[in-house]
């Protein structure tokens, strides 16, 4: 495959396509109060690795599906991710002033607008999922399934539940299983949704969806443990945020429970298992999924 | 129609069915942090007239549709309404301590949990819309359309946009058209969604949907003007909240712009026009919709 672009170029390409699509995702003809539109776009355009969008598209390509439709699902998941960051950063939650080296939403637009910007992004994500049927010809049954997946995995049983458990846990976690619950829902669920969405758009069969689910859960957990590790040993300039923040906030993390070396081994083990799940499912072209897994394991920011 | 129950009984019946369905709307098997589940249910179970659910069901019945499916859409819209109240009551927004005579969500559970409870309700609403296809056999195309309707009318162009405009306007509205924009989006849009959802479940044709849309917009505006009127002349005990709050907050209202008498005439005119829209659309049984319009116009709380 001599014409095949590198994973770095592939990733860069997706960042551009997703960012462009996000920029035009709120129809220009819609009359939206300017402060709200601006606040939503501020956080959407604040950069980031667009890893969840990449996973949507990579899963869709693994099954040779319609990547133009997948781009809408990719933007939807990025909107949900972005809304969750805006709300998490609020004074009542983590009270963060900076995110990716830029002022957080509420520091720029005020708390009320930040809350509404988050609400708006979450709500609009479902519009992008829905429109895949009329706009891109994705069968309505699959779109309905994706709507249910997204609300299950981003809602009270999923990401919102993970965040609530994280906050309950600030009074002190005592078991690794509690931390795993938080990671699984706060992080893995939306990653898993991304993979399932890509698969569903491409018409994945049940066994393939199960493989994508296993891949997502293991990858999400590895991703979060890697985050915990980078918070201890990472380079602040590369991360765009202060390290050692978990320790300062007395947050328990994977390294806290099992040590740094064992945490690193755990990231390797989970990544290997994730890749095995995908390799065993008979996808026509799983290569980008496998590369994404390696990229996430080896990242330094 | 001697066996026909009164509108009061009909309304009471819907309140009971909706409240029961809401109570079991978060699957018991789902593992959800207890603080989050409790906070979501606290506000869902805090009473209220369940007018939006009534309109979903009445619109569905007007076309002789499946009211068991409509009950899920009714619960979805009540969840969206409830989330909007929780977020609106937050200190960063309207900073209210009481709602319907009970402590507001954040006063009981804290701000962080209240934000998450709102996020959870909004997200889960889309689950209830989605499941109408697999659970109640509503055609997937109609469910997709309802998903898009809900995100359009509850999102940045709809309810969230109305709330943002309302907050921008606290610096001082100078024109009635600005106030109309706020009412139309903050209130009418979700009411219109309710009517369209009922119609779509029942397989309404385009002209019938247009009639429901016109009914919803006019009714929603009348509803909000009536609220403004009741804030001036209402009975605090019946309303379950303090009156004259708009004046105290120096909020401009319909009566502020055009006076109390003209506001009352406007409620009558809009209600009459709403009823005409429905009467002209050839629904098999529009009676409950018409009764609902009269009920809303004549209510004293």
XYZ file of C-alpha atoms in Angstrom:
602
model
C 0.000 0.000 0.000
C 2.499 2.608 -1.155
C -0.099 5.358 -1.635
C -1.378 5.051 1.862
C -0.934 8.212 3.932
C 0.638 8.017 7.380
C -1.513 7.930 10.502
C -0.274 11.412 11.335
C -1.520 12.746 7.986
C -4.755 10.769 8.336
C -5.321 12.288 11.792
C -4.491 15.795 10.549
C -6.883 15.358 7.672
C -9.694 14.349 10.006
C -9.004 17.277 12.330
C -9.460 19.618 9.368
C -12.614 18.002 8.031
C -14.232 17.811 11.463
C -13.295 21.388 12.340
C -14.742 22.670 9.066
C -17.936 20.683 9.479
C -18.292 21.828 13.094
C -17.895 25.426 12.035
C -20.911 25.165 9.744
C -22.886 22.761 11.918
C -25.242 25.444 13.219
C -27.227 26.382 10.103
C -26.418 29.995 9.182
C -30.106 30.659 8.536
C -31.012 29.827 12.118
C -31.610 32.897 14.236
C -29.556 32.267 17.376
C -28.653 34.916 19.982
C -25.136 36.040 19.122
C -23.699 35.482 22.600
C -24.894 31.897 22.553
C -23.646 31.119 19.050
C -20.292 32.678 19.882
C -19.921 30.757 23.150
C -20.779 27.437 21.473
C -18.293 28.026 18.666
C -15.587 29.264 21.036
C -15.308 25.897 22.725
C -15.954 23.855 19.578
C -13.104 25.657 17.826
C -10.711 25.517 20.787
C -8.737 22.737 19.168
C -8.204 19.362 20.713
C -7.157 16.078 19.152
C -10.637 15.197 17.813
C -9.948 11.602 18.847
C -13.594 10.657 19.185
C -14.403 11.919 15.689
C -11.400 9.991 14.407
C -12.746 6.818 15.970
C -16.192 7.322 14.395
C -14.627 7.667 10.974
C -12.059 4.901 11.455
C -14.781 2.461 12.558
C -16.913 3.422 9.569
C -13.961 2.938 7.215
C -13.122 -0.397 8.787
C -16.439 -1.537 7.317
C -16.173 0.563 4.157
C -19.141 2.744 5.123
C -20.214 6.259 4.074
C -17.662 8.587 5.684
C -19.524 11.746 4.722
C -22.418 10.621 6.902
C -19.912 9.538 9.549
C -18.619 13.101 9.659
C -21.977 14.233 11.057
C -21.850 11.583 13.786
C -18.236 12.618 14.416
C -19.313 16.234 14.926
C -22.172 15.117 17.171
C -19.838 13.235 19.474
C -17.392 16.150 19.536
C -20.282 18.427 20.549
C -21.219 16.118 23.398
C -17.582 15.930 24.477
C -17.265 19.727 24.303
C -20.442 20.351 26.277
C -19.185 18.000 28.982
C -15.924 19.956 29.249
C -17.763 23.283 29.490
C -20.000 22.034 32.292
C -17.144 20.216 34.061
C -15.086 23.402 34.118
C -17.833 25.441 35.831
C -17.136 26.900 39.270
C -19.668 24.530 40.831
C -17.821 21.557 39.328
C -14.029 21.518 38.787
C -13.716 25.318 38.715
C -11.045 25.469 36.015
C -9.891 28.745 34.471
C -7.949 27.237 31.577
C -8.548 24.408 29.128
C -6.090 23.550 26.344
C -4.191 26.736 27.203
C -7.241 28.968 26.612
C -9.638 30.545 29.081
C -12.557 28.276 29.870
C -15.980 29.118 28.479
C -17.419 30.651 31.643
C -14.314 32.802 32.145
C -14.986 34.385 28.752
C -18.780 34.427 28.503
C -19.944 34.173 32.103
C -21.469 31.232 33.895
C -25.018 31.568 32.639
C -24.024 31.621 28.986
C -21.567 28.764 29.554
C -24.331 26.614 31.024
C -26.577 27.428 28.050
C -23.769 26.856 25.547
C -23.297 23.385 27.008
C -27.041 22.726 26.904
C -27.147 23.946 23.309
C -24.271 21.728 22.184
C -25.742 18.649 23.845
C -29.132 19.286 22.274
C -27.747 20.052 18.835
C -25.672 16.866 18.800
C -28.919 14.938 18.434
C -29.844 17.067 15.439
C -26.670 16.008 13.669
C -27.366 12.375 14.476
C -30.941 12.692 13.271
C -30.188 14.418 10.010
C -28.005 11.542 8.819
C -31.217 9.866 7.678
C -32.693 12.602 5.451
C -29.353 14.176 4.504
C -27.088 11.190 3.938
C -29.524 8.365 3.383
C -28.521 6.391 6.465
C -31.457 4.024 7.150
C -33.764 5.540 9.786
C -33.630 2.372 11.941
C -29.878 2.782 12.328
C -30.253 6.468 13.145
C -32.804 5.660 15.833
C -30.412 3.111 17.305
C -27.626 5.708 17.343
C -29.940 8.189 19.088
C -30.613 5.620 21.799
C -26.912 4.688 22.023
C -25.930 8.326 22.424
C -28.458 9.073 25.122
C -27.624 5.858 26.956
C -23.861 6.399 26.827
C -23.823 10.173 27.345
C -26.679 10.271 29.869
C -27.322 9.265 33.490
C -26.162 5.677 32.950
C -23.126 6.830 30.945
C -21.012 9.945 30.907
C -23.227 12.070 33.178
C -23.348 9.153 35.614
C -19.560 8.878 35.513
C -19.192 12.555 36.281
C -21.677 12.308 39.162
C -19.780 9.305 40.570
C -16.519 11.221 40.202
C -17.916 14.030 42.286
C -19.371 11.708 44.896
C -15.931 10.088 44.964
C -14.182 13.320 45.844
C -15.130 12.529 49.383
C -12.698 9.626 49.020
C -12.579 6.504 46.893
C -11.364 3.426 48.655
C -11.500 0.801 45.940
C -10.070 0.445 42.472
C -13.434 -0.814 41.231
C -14.999 2.567 42.063
C -12.326 4.322 40.032
C -12.910 1.891 37.188
C -16.631 2.681 37.235
C -15.842 6.369 36.910
C -13.353 5.905 34.071
C -15.617 3.479 32.264
C -18.547 5.869 32.225
C -16.877 9.250 32.238
C -14.520 8.334 29.401
C -15.079 4.926 27.830
C -18.780 5.296 27.162
C -18.465 8.193 24.720
C -15.505 6.501 23.017
C -17.584 3.354 22.712
C -20.459 5.358 21.268
C -18.080 6.797 18.668
C -17.065 3.334 17.521
C -20.591 1.947 17.522
C -21.829 4.939 15.533
C -19.190 4.417 12.859
C -20.090 0.747 12.752
C -23.827 1.328 12.601
C -23.523 3.848 9.775
C -21.649 1.195 7.821
C -24.264 -1.443 8.616
C -22.183 -3.508 11.062
C -23.542 -6.866 12.175
C -24.136 -7.694 15.817
C -20.792 -9.520 16.300
C -18.926 -6.628 14.734
C -20.718 -4.162 16.994
C -19.723 -6.294 19.970
C -16.082 -6.170 18.850
C -16.291 -2.386 18.520
C -17.838 -2.185 21.972
C -15.032 -4.258 23.514
C -12.441 -2.205 21.632
C -14.021 1.021 22.919
C -14.287 -0.003 26.549
C -10.692 -1.228 26.751
C -9.331 1.676 24.767
C -11.281 4.176 26.871
C -9.952 2.714 30.081
C -6.388 2.682 28.694
C -6.885 6.294 27.579
C -7.909 7.399 31.033
C -5.092 5.536 32.798
C -2.668 7.137 30.361
C -4.153 10.513 31.330
C -3.534 9.700 34.982
C 0.070 8.732 34.142
C 0.672 11.885 32.098
C -0.624 13.988 34.964
C 2.354 12.659 36.951
C 5.141 12.385 34.381
C 3.925 14.542 31.477
C 5.375 17.736 30.047
C 3.215 20.749 30.936
C 4.051 22.535 27.689
C 2.926 19.590 25.588
C -0.159 18.883 27.691
C -1.262 22.527 27.692
C -2.192 22.207 31.364
C -0.551 21.916 34.729
C 0.621 18.472 35.809
C 0.320 17.019 39.303
C -3.189 18.479 39.448
C -4.653 15.151 40.560
C -2.283 14.991 43.526
C -2.922 18.596 44.463
C -6.659 17.971 44.385
C -6.042 14.747 46.312
C -7.738 12.843 43.524
C -7.097 9.150 43.614
C -5.907 7.741 40.313
C -4.752 4.453 38.868
C -1.089 5.107 39.782
C -2.258 5.909 43.319
C -3.793 2.474 43.652
C -1.336 0.263 41.786
C 1.747 2.396 41.147
C 3.197 3.929 37.997
C 4.810 0.803 36.517
C 1.760 -1.359 36.960
C -0.366 1.414 35.455
C 1.863 1.477 32.395
C 1.576 -2.281 32.032
C -2.184 -1.963 32.353
C -2.301 0.539 29.477
C -0.280 -1.904 27.328
C -2.419 -4.880 28.284
C -5.716 -3.093 27.629
C -4.489 -1.732 24.303
C -3.366 -5.183 23.201
C -6.713 -6.682 24.178
C -8.561 -3.897 22.384
C -6.641 -4.606 19.200
C -7.287 -8.336 19.502
C -11.025 -7.707 19.772
C -10.969 -5.808 16.498
C -8.623 -8.237 14.745
C -10.942 -11.134 15.525
C -14.048 -9.518 14.049
C -13.237 -9.786 10.362
C -13.442 -6.127 9.372
C -12.492 -5.434 5.736
C -9.976 -2.768 6.797
C -9.276 -2.351 10.526
C -5.875 -0.720 10.051
C -6.780 2.803 11.163
C -8.472 1.494 14.292
C -5.317 -0.441 15.197
C -3.126 2.577 14.510
C -5.402 4.745 16.647
C -5.005 2.331 19.538
C -1.203 2.492 19.276
C -1.281 6.258 18.939
C -3.321 6.643 22.106
C -1.059 4.291 24.060
C 2.129 6.063 23.014
C 0.952 9.684 23.202
C 2.797 12.095 25.471
C -0.007 14.684 25.624
C -71.269 11.803 23.961
C -72.688 11.108 27.392
C -69.811 8.817 28.471
C -67.238 11.401 27.755
C -65.274 12.439 30.829
C -64.842 16.121 31.647
C -61.659 17.954 30.695
C -60.779 18.154 34.368
C -60.956 14.357 34.687
C -59.128 13.922 31.402
C -56.346 16.216 32.639
C -56.158 14.448 36.001
C -55.954 11.105 34.249
C -53.044 12.286 32.123
C -51.221 13.705 35.142
C -51.415 10.266 36.753
C -50.316 8.302 33.699
C -47.449 10.662 32.940
C -46.275 10.746 36.536
C -46.279 6.946 36.732
C -44.437 6.573 33.439
C -41.895 9.215 34.472
C -41.265 7.399 37.708
C -40.215 4.279 35.840
C -38.578 6.052 32.909
C -35.034 5.425 34.129
C -34.698 1.646 33.760
C -34.313 0.106 37.231
C -31.545 -2.168 35.913
C -29.392 0.820 34.966
C -26.628 1.490 37.451
C -26.882 5.230 38.121
C -25.190 7.072 41.013
C -27.848 7.422 43.680
C -27.432 11.183 44.148
C -28.005 11.722 40.439
C -31.036 9.425 40.194
C -32.552 11.061 43.270
C -31.975 14.597 41.985
C -33.500 13.784 38.597
C -36.570 12.199 40.161
C -36.957 14.988 42.740
C -37.694 17.550 40.069
C -39.602 15.179 37.785
C -41.917 14.292 40.667
C -42.334 17.870 41.923
C -45.781 18.124 40.398
C -46.817 20.646 37.855
C -49.712 20.696 35.467
C -48.078 18.410 32.876
C -49.558 20.624 30.180
C -46.967 19.726 27.540
C -47.599 15.996 28.006
C -51.322 16.681 27.776
C -50.798 18.430 24.456
C -48.749 15.509 23.079
C -51.513 13.105 23.956
C -54.365 15.367 22.870
C -52.718 15.932 19.471
C -52.201 12.202 19.053
C -55.823 11.518 19.974
C -57.040 14.200 17.586
C -55.702 11.913 14.861
C -56.625 8.663 16.620
C -52.978 7.656 17.088
C -51.264 5.268 19.524
C -51.464 7.004 22.901
C -49.236 4.476 24.640
C -46.388 5.517 22.358
C -47.415 9.140 22.835
C -46.907 8.715 26.563
C -43.161 8.229 25.949
C -42.979 11.414 23.900
C -45.024 13.120 26.622
C -42.473 12.046 29.246
C -39.611 13.147 26.988
C -41.021 16.652 26.671
C -41.659 16.843 30.411
C -38.014 15.861 31.006
C -36.824 18.625 28.721
C -39.140 21.104 30.441
C -37.922 19.948 33.869
C -34.241 20.172 32.936
C -34.818 23.728 31.695
C -36.382 24.697 35.029
C -33.495 23.167 37.003
C -30.895 25.048 34.978
C -32.931 28.287 34.938
C -33.185 28.225 38.732
C -29.391 27.981 39.216
C -27.603 30.823 41.040
C -25.840 31.832 37.814
C -29.219 32.157 36.075
C -32.409 33.241 37.901
C -31.133 32.201 41.349
C -34.464 30.898 42.644
C -34.795 29.049 45.945
C -38.328 27.811 45.440
C -40.266 26.280 42.557
C -43.859 25.134 42.854
C -43.597 25.697 46.617
C -40.661 23.272 46.989
C -36.951 23.968 47.305
C -35.242 24.131 43.926
C -32.983 21.290 42.870
C -29.688 22.982 43.659
C -30.921 24.037 47.104
C -31.476 20.368 47.935
C -28.681 18.593 46.045
C -26.086 21.297 45.466
C -25.224 23.104 42.281
C -23.005 20.480 40.718
C -25.574 17.711 41.049
C -28.325 20.038 39.837
C -26.362 20.830 36.686
C -25.802 17.112 36.092
C -29.435 16.247 36.856
C -30.463 18.738 34.171
C -27.930 17.327 31.730
C -29.147 13.814 32.507
C -32.805 14.679 31.964
C -32.113 16.415 28.660
C -30.051 13.489 27.422
C -32.511 10.858 28.572
C -35.405 12.622 26.849
C -33.895 11.553 23.540
C -33.810 7.961 24.748
C -37.563 8.040 25.301
C -38.119 9.521 21.865
C -35.841 6.925 20.286
C -37.369 3.913 21.954
C -40.790 4.621 20.482
C -39.594 2.826 17.355
C -38.453 -0.498 18.846
C -40.841 -0.432 21.814
C -44.071 0.888 20.342
C -43.621 0.253 16.647
C -43.671 3.905 15.627
C -42.039 4.003 12.158
C -38.337 4.897 12.465
C -38.645 7.755 9.933
C -41.172 9.486 12.172
C -38.978 8.958 15.229
C -35.999 10.485 13.416
C -38.137 13.474 12.512
C -39.183 13.873 16.147
C -35.533 13.708 17.240
C -34.703 16.526 14.853
C -37.795 18.506 15.904
C -36.880 18.181 19.563
C -33.278 19.263 19.106
C -34.324 22.134 16.869
C -37.034 23.384 19.203
C -35.268 22.743 22.512
C -31.769 23.721 21.317
C -29.886 26.898 20.345
C -32.507 27.953 17.804
C -35.359 27.107 20.179
C -35.736 27.030 23.940
C -32.041 27.463 24.804
C -31.909 30.383 22.383
C -34.972 31.923 24.022
C -33.377 31.629 27.432
C -30.143 33.187 26.162
C -32.103 36.063 24.595
C -34.001 36.497 27.861
C -30.735 36.903 29.721
C -29.268 39.258 27.149
C -32.520 41.217 27.455
C -32.109 41.730 31.181
C -29.938 44.653 30.241
C -33.149 46.176 28.934
C -35.580 45.300 26.159
C -36.868 48.226 24.213
C -39.197 46.598 21.705
C -42.166 44.303 21.902
C -40.733 42.234 19.054
C -37.749 41.305 21.243
C -40.081 40.118 23.973
C -42.057 38.134 21.413
C -38.857 36.447 20.241
C -38.127 35.382 23.809
C -41.641 34.077 24.469
C -41.791 32.324 21.125
C -38.604 30.382 21.732
C -38.514 30.072 25.488
C -42.101 28.859 25.705
C -43.860 28.292 22.379
C -41.211 26.074 20.808
C -41.487 23.246 23.318
C -45.275 23.490 23.234
C -45.145 23.301 19.456
C -42.828 20.290 19.672
C -45.376 18.590 21.927
C -48.146 19.046 19.382
C -46.008 17.998 16.411
C -44.837 14.897 18.269
C -48.398 13.808 18.968
C -49.261 14.452 15.341
C -46.240 12.605 13.965
C -46.872 9.554 16.133
C -50.364 9.424 14.658
C -49.026 9.825 11.112
C -50.239 13.387 10.523
C -49.992 14.781 7.006
C -48.050 17.951 6.217
C -51.099 20.266 6.327
C -52.150 18.810 9.666
C -48.648 19.308 11.047
C -48.786 22.928 9.884
C -52.069 23.393 11.733
C -50.554 21.916 14.882
C -47.554 24.198 14.490
C -49.765 27.283 14.192
C -51.857 26.116 17.158
C -48.683 25.622 19.222
C -47.105 28.947 18.440
C -50.229 30.944 19.169
C -51.087 28.942 22.241
C -47.539 29.219 23.566
C -47.543 32.973 23.170
C -50.957 33.231 24.833
C -49.691 30.996 27.637
C -46.720 33.242 28.305
C -48.741 36.459 28.204
C -51.173 34.871 30.635
C -48.184 34.110 32.883
C -47.161 37.747 32.715
C -50.720 38.791 33.623
C -50.932 36.343 36.522
C -47.645 37.671 37.868
C -49.466 40.971 38.337
C -52.997 39.986 39.327
C -52.653 36.343 40.405
C -53.194 34.746 43.801
C -49.874 33.745 45.396
C -51.405 30.751 47.162
C -52.797 29.350 43.892
C -49.669 30.136 41.908
C -47.333 28.603 44.497
C -44.934 31.492 43.979
C -44.617 35.160 44.767
C -46.386 37.577 42.427
C -45.012 40.910 41.235
C -41.642 39.192 40.762
C -41.305 40.527 37.226
C -41.709 44.076 38.421
C -39.316 43.584 41.299
C -36.726 42.192 38.896
C -37.533 45.041 36.537
C -38.387 42.505 33.875
C -40.325 43.920 31.000
C -43.457 41.976 30.168
C -46.416 42.156 27.828
C -48.477 44.254 30.250
C -45.481 46.583 30.588
C -45.533 47.266 26.868
C -49.237 47.310 26.058
C -51.045 47.397 29.417
C -53.128 44.815 31.252
C -56.364 45.112 29.278
C -54.699 44.895 25.898
C -52.692 41.901 27.158
C -55.916 40.161 28.139
C -57.393 40.855 24.708
C -54.230 39.478 23.140
C -54.575 36.208 25.069
C -58.176 35.908 23.823
C -57.277 36.734 20.246
C -54.347 34.304 20.108
C -56.401 31.543 21.694
C -59.218 32.050 19.203
C -56.779 31.970 16.290
C -55.116 28.841 17.667
C -58.489 27.094 17.819
C -59.355 28.196 14.309
C -56.108 26.705 12.980
C -57.024 23.346 14.470
C -60.669 23.506 13.428
C -59.681 24.092 9.819
C -57.402 21.075 9.573
C -59.980 18.299 9.511
C -58.822 16.277 12.518
C -61.094 13.327 13.364
C -61.389 14.480 17.002
C -59.874 17.861 17.925
C -62.069 18.355 21.004
C -59.384 17.907 23.660
C -57.069 20.307 21.886
C -59.795 22.925 21.843
C -60.601 22.344 25.504
C -56.909 22.618 26.359
C -56.747 25.999 24.654
C -59.717 27.265 26.668
C -58.312 25.827 29.873
C -54.997 27.631 29.384
C -56.708 30.920 28.578
C -58.936 30.786 31.640
C -56.492 29.405 34.194
C -55.789 31.400 37.338
C -52.493 29.647 38.173
